[in-house]
Amino acid sequence: MKHKLMFPETAPAGLLPKQDRTAWLKGGSATCQVPARTPQGEAWRIVLLGAPGIGKGTQAELLSERLGTCHLSTGDIFRTAKCLREEEQTASMKEALKFMRQGALVPDQTVLGLVRDRLRCLRCSGGFLLDGFPRTVPQAEALEKLLKEQDVELTAVLNYELPIQKVVARISGRRTCSQCKAVYHIATRPPRVRDLCDRCGGALFQREDDRPESVEVRMKAYERNTRPLIEFYEQRGLLITVSAEGSPEEIYQRTRVLALGR
Ligand code: AMP
């Protein structure tokens, strides 16, 4: 770990405004209306690693909510594009969505094009939590180059680990808000009102790629393409491995302790 991470929670969970992610979700010239929160210490610039369904998105939300750092998920860019009308989607986005529906990885060049179109988010003074990117060694190498060009350094890479059978159980119970993309689980993190988001009242749904046939493809893609990133970041002295056993709150507290080195 290059820098000591700080956990300057400024308010209890749920009291801080949700980060505006317009610039990330839409890209190009889209801007966030709510300015980034200025961190008390050095801004966090974190990459989250772990198998699909392990709970990275939930941890990203907790970290983002309590620390004010923006949650940058490439999967959310695709899900946002999926909700656009057919004529609003570019040809390369339509192509990317085909891969996504099958649970396969979108080609590196397409993903990198999207990230390059959102470089402002990597330079943001509030820092970032990258979730779902990078996912292959070429993506990690490209990110390293992009960050260098932007004169920005990663703080740490949090690698969440859990036995595969437990990961599959987590994915099958996962439900996502159709509006704000908040993530729930029917057994371990149910919404207060069935099928409705606690935060915005949006309808909850099961992602197409969380269905069993896609899950298997995603797991294979993780083992083949993403697992090698553990060694990539270990070699750079950035890796912190966190057990993803237990409730989201327990995992969050474990992240805190490990990242603080206590
Ligand atoms: P996620 O929400 O991160 O699990 O991403 C959902 C889906 O979007 C993945 O299964 C891929 O099809 C696609 N995707 C998201 N991020 C990437 C990436 N960095 N590289 C390739 N495909 C991605």
CSV table of C-alpha atoms and ligand atoms in Angstrom, one decimal:
chain,number,residue,atom,x,y,z
A,1,MET,CA,0.0,0.0,0.0
A,2,LYS,CA,1.5,3.3,-1.1
A,3,HIS,CA,-0.4,5.7,1.3
A,4,LYS,CA,-2.0,5.1,4.6
A,5,LEU,CA,-5.8,5.0,4.0
A,6,MET,CA,-8.0,7.2,6.0
A,7,PHE,CA,-11.5,6.5,7.0
A,8,PRO,CA,-12.9,9.9,7.8
A,9,GLU,CA,-16.6,9.1,8.0
A,10,THR,CA,-18.2,12.5,8.5
A,11,ALA,CA,-21.8,11.3,9.1
A,12,PRO,CA,-23.6,8.1,9.9
A,13,ALA,CA,-24.5,5.9,7.0
A,14,GLY,CA,-27.4,7.3,4.9
A,15,LEU,CA,-27.1,10.9,6.0
A,16,LEU,CA,-24.6,12.1,3.4
A,17,PRO,CA,-26.0,12.9,-0.1
A,18,LYS,CA,-25.4,10.2,-2.7
A,19,GLN,CA,-22.6,11.0,-5.1
A,20,ASP,CA,-23.7,12.5,-8.4
A,21,ARG,CA,-22.2,10.1,-11.0
A,22,THR,CA,-23.6,11.8,-14.1
A,23,ALA,CA,-20.2,12.4,-15.7
A,24,TRP,CA,-19.2,8.7,-15.2
A,25,LEU,CA,-22.5,7.2,-16.3
A,26,LYS,CA,-23.0,9.4,-19.4
A,27,GLY,CA,-19.4,10.3,-20.3
A,28,GLY,CA,-18.5,12.9,-22.9
A,29,SER,CA,-19.4,16.4,-21.9
A,30,ALA,CA,-21.9,15.4,-19.2
A,31,THR,CA,-21.2,17.0,-15.9
A,32,CYS,CA,-22.1,16.3,-12.3
A,33,GLN,CA,-24.5,18.8,-10.7
A,34,VAL,CA,-23.5,18.0,-7.2
A,35,PRO,CA,-19.8,18.8,-6.7
A,36,ALA,CA,-17.5,16.1,-5.3
A,37,ARG,CA,-17.0,16.1,-1.6
A,38,THR,CA,-13.5,17.2,-0.7
A,39,PRO,CA,-11.8,14.5,1.4
A,40,GLN,CA,-10.2,15.4,4.8
A,41,GLY,CA,-7.0,13.6,3.9
A,42,GLU,CA,-5.6,12.5,0.6
A,43,ALA,CA,-8.3,11.5,-1.9
A,44,TRP,CA,-8.9,7.7,-2.1
A,45,ARG,CA,-8.1,6.2,-5.5
A,46,ILE,CA,-9.0,2.6,-5.1
A,47,VAL,CA,-9.5,-0.4,-7.4
A,48,LEU,CA,-11.9,-3.1,-6.1
A,49,LEU,CA,-11.2,-6.7,-7.2
A,50,GLY,CA,-13.1,-9.9,-6.7
A,51,ALA,CA,-15.3,-12.5,-8.4
A,52,PRO,CA,-18.6,-11.3,-9.9
A,53,GLY,CA,-21.3,-11.3,-7.2
A,54,ILE,CA,-18.8,-11.3,-4.3
A,55,GLY,CA,-20.2,-8.0,-3.1
A,56,LYS,CA,-17.8,-5.4,-4.5
A,57,GLY,CA,-20.8,-3.2,-5.6
A,58,THR,CA,-22.2,-3.3,-2.1
A,59,GLN,CA,-18.9,-2.5,-0.5
A,60,ALA,CA,-18.3,0.3,-3.1
A,61,GLU,CA,-21.7,1.8,-2.1
A,62,LEU,CA,-20.9,1.6,1.7
A,63,LEU,CA,-17.4,3.1,1.1
A,64,SER,CA,-18.8,5.7,-1.2
A,65,GLU,CA,-21.7,6.6,1.1
A,66,ARG,CA,-19.5,6.9,4.2
A,67,LEU,CA,-16.3,8.3,2.8
A,68,GLY,CA,-17.7,10.4,0.0
A,69,THR,CA,-15.6,8.8,-2.8
A,70,CYS,CA,-17.3,8.3,-6.1
A,71,HIS,CA,-18.3,4.8,-7.2
A,72,LEU,CA,-17.1,4.2,-10.7
A,73,SER,CA,-18.5,1.0,-12.1
A,74,THR,CA,-18.1,0.1,-15.8
A,75,GLY,CA,-21.0,-2.4,-15.4
A,76,ASP,CA,-23.2,0.6,-14.4
A,77,ILE,CA,-22.2,2.4,-17.6
A,78,PHE,CA,-23.5,-0.5,-19.6
A,79,ARG,CA,-26.7,-0.8,-17.6
A,80,THR,CA,-27.4,2.9,-18.0
A,81,ALA,CA,-26.8,2.6,-21.8
A,82,LYS,CA,-29.2,-0.4,-21.9
A,83,CYS,CA,-32.0,1.8,-20.6
A,84,LEU,CA,-31.5,4.3,-23.5
A,85,ARG,CA,-33.8,4.1,-26.5
A,86,GLU,CA,-32.4,2.0,-29.4
A,87,GLU,CA,-31.6,5.1,-31.5
A,88,GLU,CA,-29.7,6.7,-28.7
A,89,GLN,CA,-27.3,3.8,-28.4
A,90,THR,CA,-24.1,3.9,-30.5
A,91,ALA,CA,-23.1,0.9,-32.6
A,92,SER,CA,-20.2,0.0,-30.3
A,93,MET,CA,-22.5,0.2,-27.3
A,94,LYS,CA,-25.1,-2.1,-28.9
A,95,GLU,CA,-22.2,-4.6,-29.6
A,96,ALA,CA,-21.0,-4.3,-26.0
A,97,LEU,CA,-24.5,-5.0,-24.6
A,98,LYS,CA,-24.6,-8.3,-26.6
A,99,PHE,CA,-21.5,-9.5,-24.8
A,100,MET,CA,-22.9,-8.3,-21.5
A,101,ARG,CA,-26.2,-10.2,-21.9
A,102,GLN,CA,-24.3,-13.4,-22.3
A,103,GLY,CA,-22.1,-12.7,-19.3
A,104,ALA,CA,-19.0,-12.4,-21.5
A,105,LEU,CA,-16.5,-9.7,-21.1
A,106,VAL,CA,-16.8,-6.7,-23.4
A,107,PRO,CA,-13.7,-6.3,-25.6
A,108,ASP,CA,-10.9,-4.3,-24.0
A,109,GLN,CA,-10.8,-1.6,-26.8
A,110,THR,CA,-14.5,-0.8,-26.2
A,111,VAL,CA,-14.1,-0.6,-22.4
A,112,LEU,CA,-11.0,1.5,-22.7
A,113,GLY,CA,-12.7,3.8,-25.1
A,114,LEU,CA,-15.4,4.4,-22.5
A,115,VAL,CA,-12.9,5.0,-19.8
A,116,ARG,CA,-10.9,7.5,-21.9
A,117,ASP,CA,-14.1,9.3,-22.5
A,118,ARG,CA,-14.4,9.7,-18.7
A,119,LEU,CA,-10.8,10.7,-17.8
A,120,ARG,CA,-12.2,13.7,-15.7
A,121,CYS,CA,-13.6,11.2,-13.3
A,122,LEU,CA,-10.1,9.7,-12.7
A,123,ARG,CA,-8.8,13.2,-12.0
A,124,CYS,CA,-11.7,14.1,-9.7
A,125,SER,CA,-10.5,15.8,-6.5
A,126,GLY,CA,-12.9,13.5,-4.5
A,127,GLY,CA,-11.0,10.4,-5.7
A,128,PHE,CA,-12.6,7.2,-6.9
A,129,LEU,CA,-13.6,3.6,-6.3
A,130,LEU,CA,-13.2,1.7,-9.5
A,131,ASP,CA,-15.5,-1.4,-9.5
A,132,GLY,CA,-15.4,-3.9,-12.4
A,133,PHE,CA,-12.5,-2.1,-14.1
A,134,PRO,CA,-9.8,-3.1,-14.8
A,135,ARG,CA,-10.8,-6.7,-15.5
A,136,THR,CA,-8.0,-8.0,-17.7
A,137,VAL,CA,-4.2,-7.5,-17.6
A,138,PRO,CA,-4.3,-5.3,-20.8
A,139,GLN,CA,-7.0,-3.1,-19.1
A,140,ALA,CA,-4.8,-2.8,-16.0
A,141,GLU,CA,-1.8,-1.9,-18.1
A,142,ALA,CA,-3.8,0.7,-19.9
A,143,LEU,CA,-5.2,2.1,-16.6
A,144,GLU,CA,-1.6,2.4,-15.3
A,145,LYS,CA,-0.6,4.4,-18.3
A,146,LEU,CA,-3.7,6.6,-18.2
A,147,LEU,CA,-3.2,7.4,-14.5
A,148,LYS,CA,0.4,8.3,-15.1
A,149,GLU,CA,-0.6,10.6,-17.9
A,150,GLN,CA,-3.1,12.3,-15.6
A,151,ASP,CA,-0.5,12.5,-12.8
A,152,VAL,CA,-2.6,10.4,-10.5
A,153,GLU,CA,-1.5,7.5,-8.3
A,154,LEU,CA,-3.6,4.5,-7.1
A,155,THR,CA,-3.9,4.4,-3.3
A,156,ALA,CA,-4.6,0.7,-3.0
A,157,VAL,CA,-6.3,-2.3,-4.6
A,158,LEU,CA,-8.9,-4.1,-2.3
A,159,ASN,CA,-9.2,-7.7,-3.3
A,160,TYR,CA,-12.3,-9.5,-1.9
A,161,GLU,CA,-12.1,-13.3,-1.6
A,162,LEU,CA,-14.8,-15.9,-1.0
A,163,PRO,CA,-15.3,-19.6,-1.8
A,164,ILE,CA,-17.0,-20.0,-5.2
A,165,GLN,CA,-20.2,-21.8,-3.9
A,166,LYS,CA,-20.9,-18.9,-1.6
A,167,VAL,CA,-20.4,-16.4,-4.4
A,168,VAL,CA,-22.9,-18.3,-6.6
A,169,ALA,CA,-25.5,-18.1,-3.7
A,170,ARG,CA,-24.9,-14.4,-3.4
A,171,ILE,CA,-25.5,-13.7,-7.1
A,172,SER,CA,-28.7,-15.7,-7.3
A,173,GLY,CA,-30.3,-13.7,-4.5
A,174,ARG,CA,-29.1,-10.3,-5.7
A,175,ARG,CA,-31.6,-7.7,-6.8
A,176,THR,CA,-30.7,-4.2,-8.3
A,177,CYS,CA,-32.7,-1.0,-8.2
A,178,SER,CA,-33.9,-0.1,-11.7
A,179,GLN,CA,-33.4,3.6,-11.0
A,180,CYS,CA,-30.5,4.3,-8.7
A,181,LYS,CA,-28.7,0.9,-9.1
A,182,ALA,CA,-28.5,0.2,-5.4
A,183,VAL,CA,-27.9,-3.5,-4.7
A,184,TYR,CA,-29.9,-5.7,-2.3
A,185,HIS,CA,-30.0,-9.4,-1.5
A,186,ILE,CA,-33.3,-11.2,-0.8
A,187,ALA,CA,-31.8,-13.0,2.2
A,188,THR,CA,-28.9,-10.9,3.6
A,189,ARG,CA,-29.8,-7.4,2.6
A,190,PRO,CA,-33.5,-7.3,1.9
A,191,PRO,CA,-35.2,-4.0,1.2
A,192,ARG,CA,-37.7,-2.6,3.8
A,193,VAL,CA,-40.5,-3.0,1.4
A,194,ARG,CA,-40.4,-6.1,-0.8
A,195,ASP,CA,-39.1,-5.4,-4.4
A,196,LEU,CA,-38.8,-1.7,-3.8
A,197,CYS,CA,-35.6,0.3,-3.2
A,198,ASP,CA,-35.2,1.8,0.3
A,199,ARG,CA,-33.4,4.8,-1.1
A,200,CYS,CA,-35.5,5.9,-4.1
A,201,GLY,CA,-38.5,3.7,-4.2
A,202,GLY,CA,-37.5,2.3,-7.6
A,203,ALA,CA,-38.5,-1.3,-8.6
A,204,LEU,CA,-35.9,-4.0,-7.9
A,205,PHE,CA,-35.1,-6.5,-10.6
A,206,GLN,CA,-32.7,-9.4,-11.2
A,207,ARG,CA,-30.0,-8.5,-13.7
A,208,GLU,CA,-30.0,-10.5,-16.9
A,209,ASP,CA,-26.4,-11.5,-16.3
A,210,ASP,CA,-27.2,-12.7,-12.7
A,211,ARG,CA,-29.2,-15.6,-14.1
A,212,PRO,CA,-27.6,-19.0,-13.8
A,213,GLU,CA,-26.7,-19.5,-17.5
A,214,SER,CA,-24.7,-16.2,-17.5
A,215,VAL,CA,-23.2,-16.7,-14.1
A,216,GLU,CA,-21.2,-19.7,-15.2
A,217,VAL,CA,-19.7,-17.7,-18.2
A,218,ARG,CA,-18.9,-14.8,-15.9
A,219,MET,CA,-17.1,-17.0,-13.4
A,220,LYS,CA,-15.0,-18.6,-16.1
A,221,ALA,CA,-14.1,-15.1,-17.5
A,222,TYR,CA,-13.1,-14.0,-14.0
A,223,GLU,CA,-10.8,-17.0,-13.4
A,224,ARG,CA,-9.2,-16.7,-16.8
A,225,ASN,CA,-8.9,-12.9,-17.2
A,226,THR,CA,-9.3,-11.1,-13.9
A,227,ARG,CA,-7.6,-13.4,-11.3
A,228,PRO,CA,-4.2,-12.6,-12.8
A,229,LEU,CA,-4.7,-9.0,-11.7
A,230,ILE,CA,-4.1,-10.1,-8.1
A,231,GLU,CA,-0.5,-10.8,-8.9
A,232,PHE,CA,-0.2,-7.7,-11.1
A,233,TYR,CA,-1.1,-5.5,-8.2
A,234,GLU,CA,0.7,-7.5,-5.6
A,235,GLN,CA,3.9,-6.9,-7.5
A,236,ARG,CA,3.2,-3.2,-7.4
A,237,GLY,CA,2.8,-3.3,-3.6
A,238,LEU,CA,-0.9,-2.1,-3.8
A,239,LEU,CA,-2.8,-5.3,-2.9
A,240,ILE,CA,-4.9,-5.6,0.2
A,241,THR,CA,-6.9,-9.0,0.4
A,242,VAL,CA,-10.1,-8.9,2.4
A,243,SER,CA,-12.3,-11.9,3.2
A,244,ALA,CA,-15.8,-11.3,1.9
A,245,GLU,CA,-17.4,-13.7,4.5
A,246,GLY,CA,-20.3,-12.3,6.5
A,247,SER,CA,-22.7,-9.4,6.2
A,248,PRO,CA,-21.9,-6.3,4.2
A,249,GLU,CA,-21.3,-4.3,7.4
A,250,GLU,CA,-18.9,-7.0,8.7
A,251,ILE,CA,-17.0,-6.9,5.4
A,252,TYR,CA,-16.9,-3.1,5.5
A,253,GLN,CA,-15.5,-3.1,9.1
A,254,ARG,CA,-12.9,-5.7,8.0
A,255,THR,CA,-11.9,-3.5,5.1
A,256,ARG,CA,-11.5,-0.6,7.5
A,257,VAL,CA,-9.3,-2.5,9.9
A,258,LEU,CA,-7.1,-4.1,7.1
A,259,ALA,CA,-6.7,-0.9,5.2
A,260,LEU,CA,-5.7,0.9,8.4
A,261,GLY,CA,-3.3,-1.9,9.2
A,262,ARG,CA,-4.8,-2.3,12.7
B,1,AMP,P1,-20.3,-5.9,-13.5
B,1,AMP,O1,-21.5,-5.1,-13.0
B,1,AMP,O2,-19.0,-5.2,-13.1
B,1,AMP,O3,-20.4,-7.3,-13.0
B,1,AMP,O4,-20.4,-5.9,-15.1
B,1,AMP,C1,-21.5,-6.5,-15.8
B,1,AMP,C2,-21.0,-6.9,-17.2
B,1,AMP,O5,-20.6,-5.7,-17.9
B,1,AMP,C3,-19.9,-7.9,-17.2
B,1,AMP,O6,-20.3,-9.2,-17.1
B,1,AMP,C4,-19.3,-7.6,-18.6
B,1,AMP,O7,-20.1,-8.1,-19.6
B,1,AMP,C5,-19.4,-6.1,-18.7
B,1,AMP,N1,-18.2,-5.4,-18.2
B,1,AMP,C6,-18.2,-4.5,-17.1
B,1,AMP,N2,-17.0,-4.0,-16.9
B,1,AMP,C7,-16.2,-4.6,-17.8
B,1,AMP,C8,-14.8,-4.6,-18.1
B,1,AMP,N3,-14.0,-3.8,-17.4
B,1,AMP,N4,-14.3,-5.3,-19.1
B,1,AMP,C9,-15.1,-6.1,-19.9
B,1,AMP,N5,-16.4,-6.2,-19.6
B,1,AMP,C10,-17.0,-5.5,-18.6
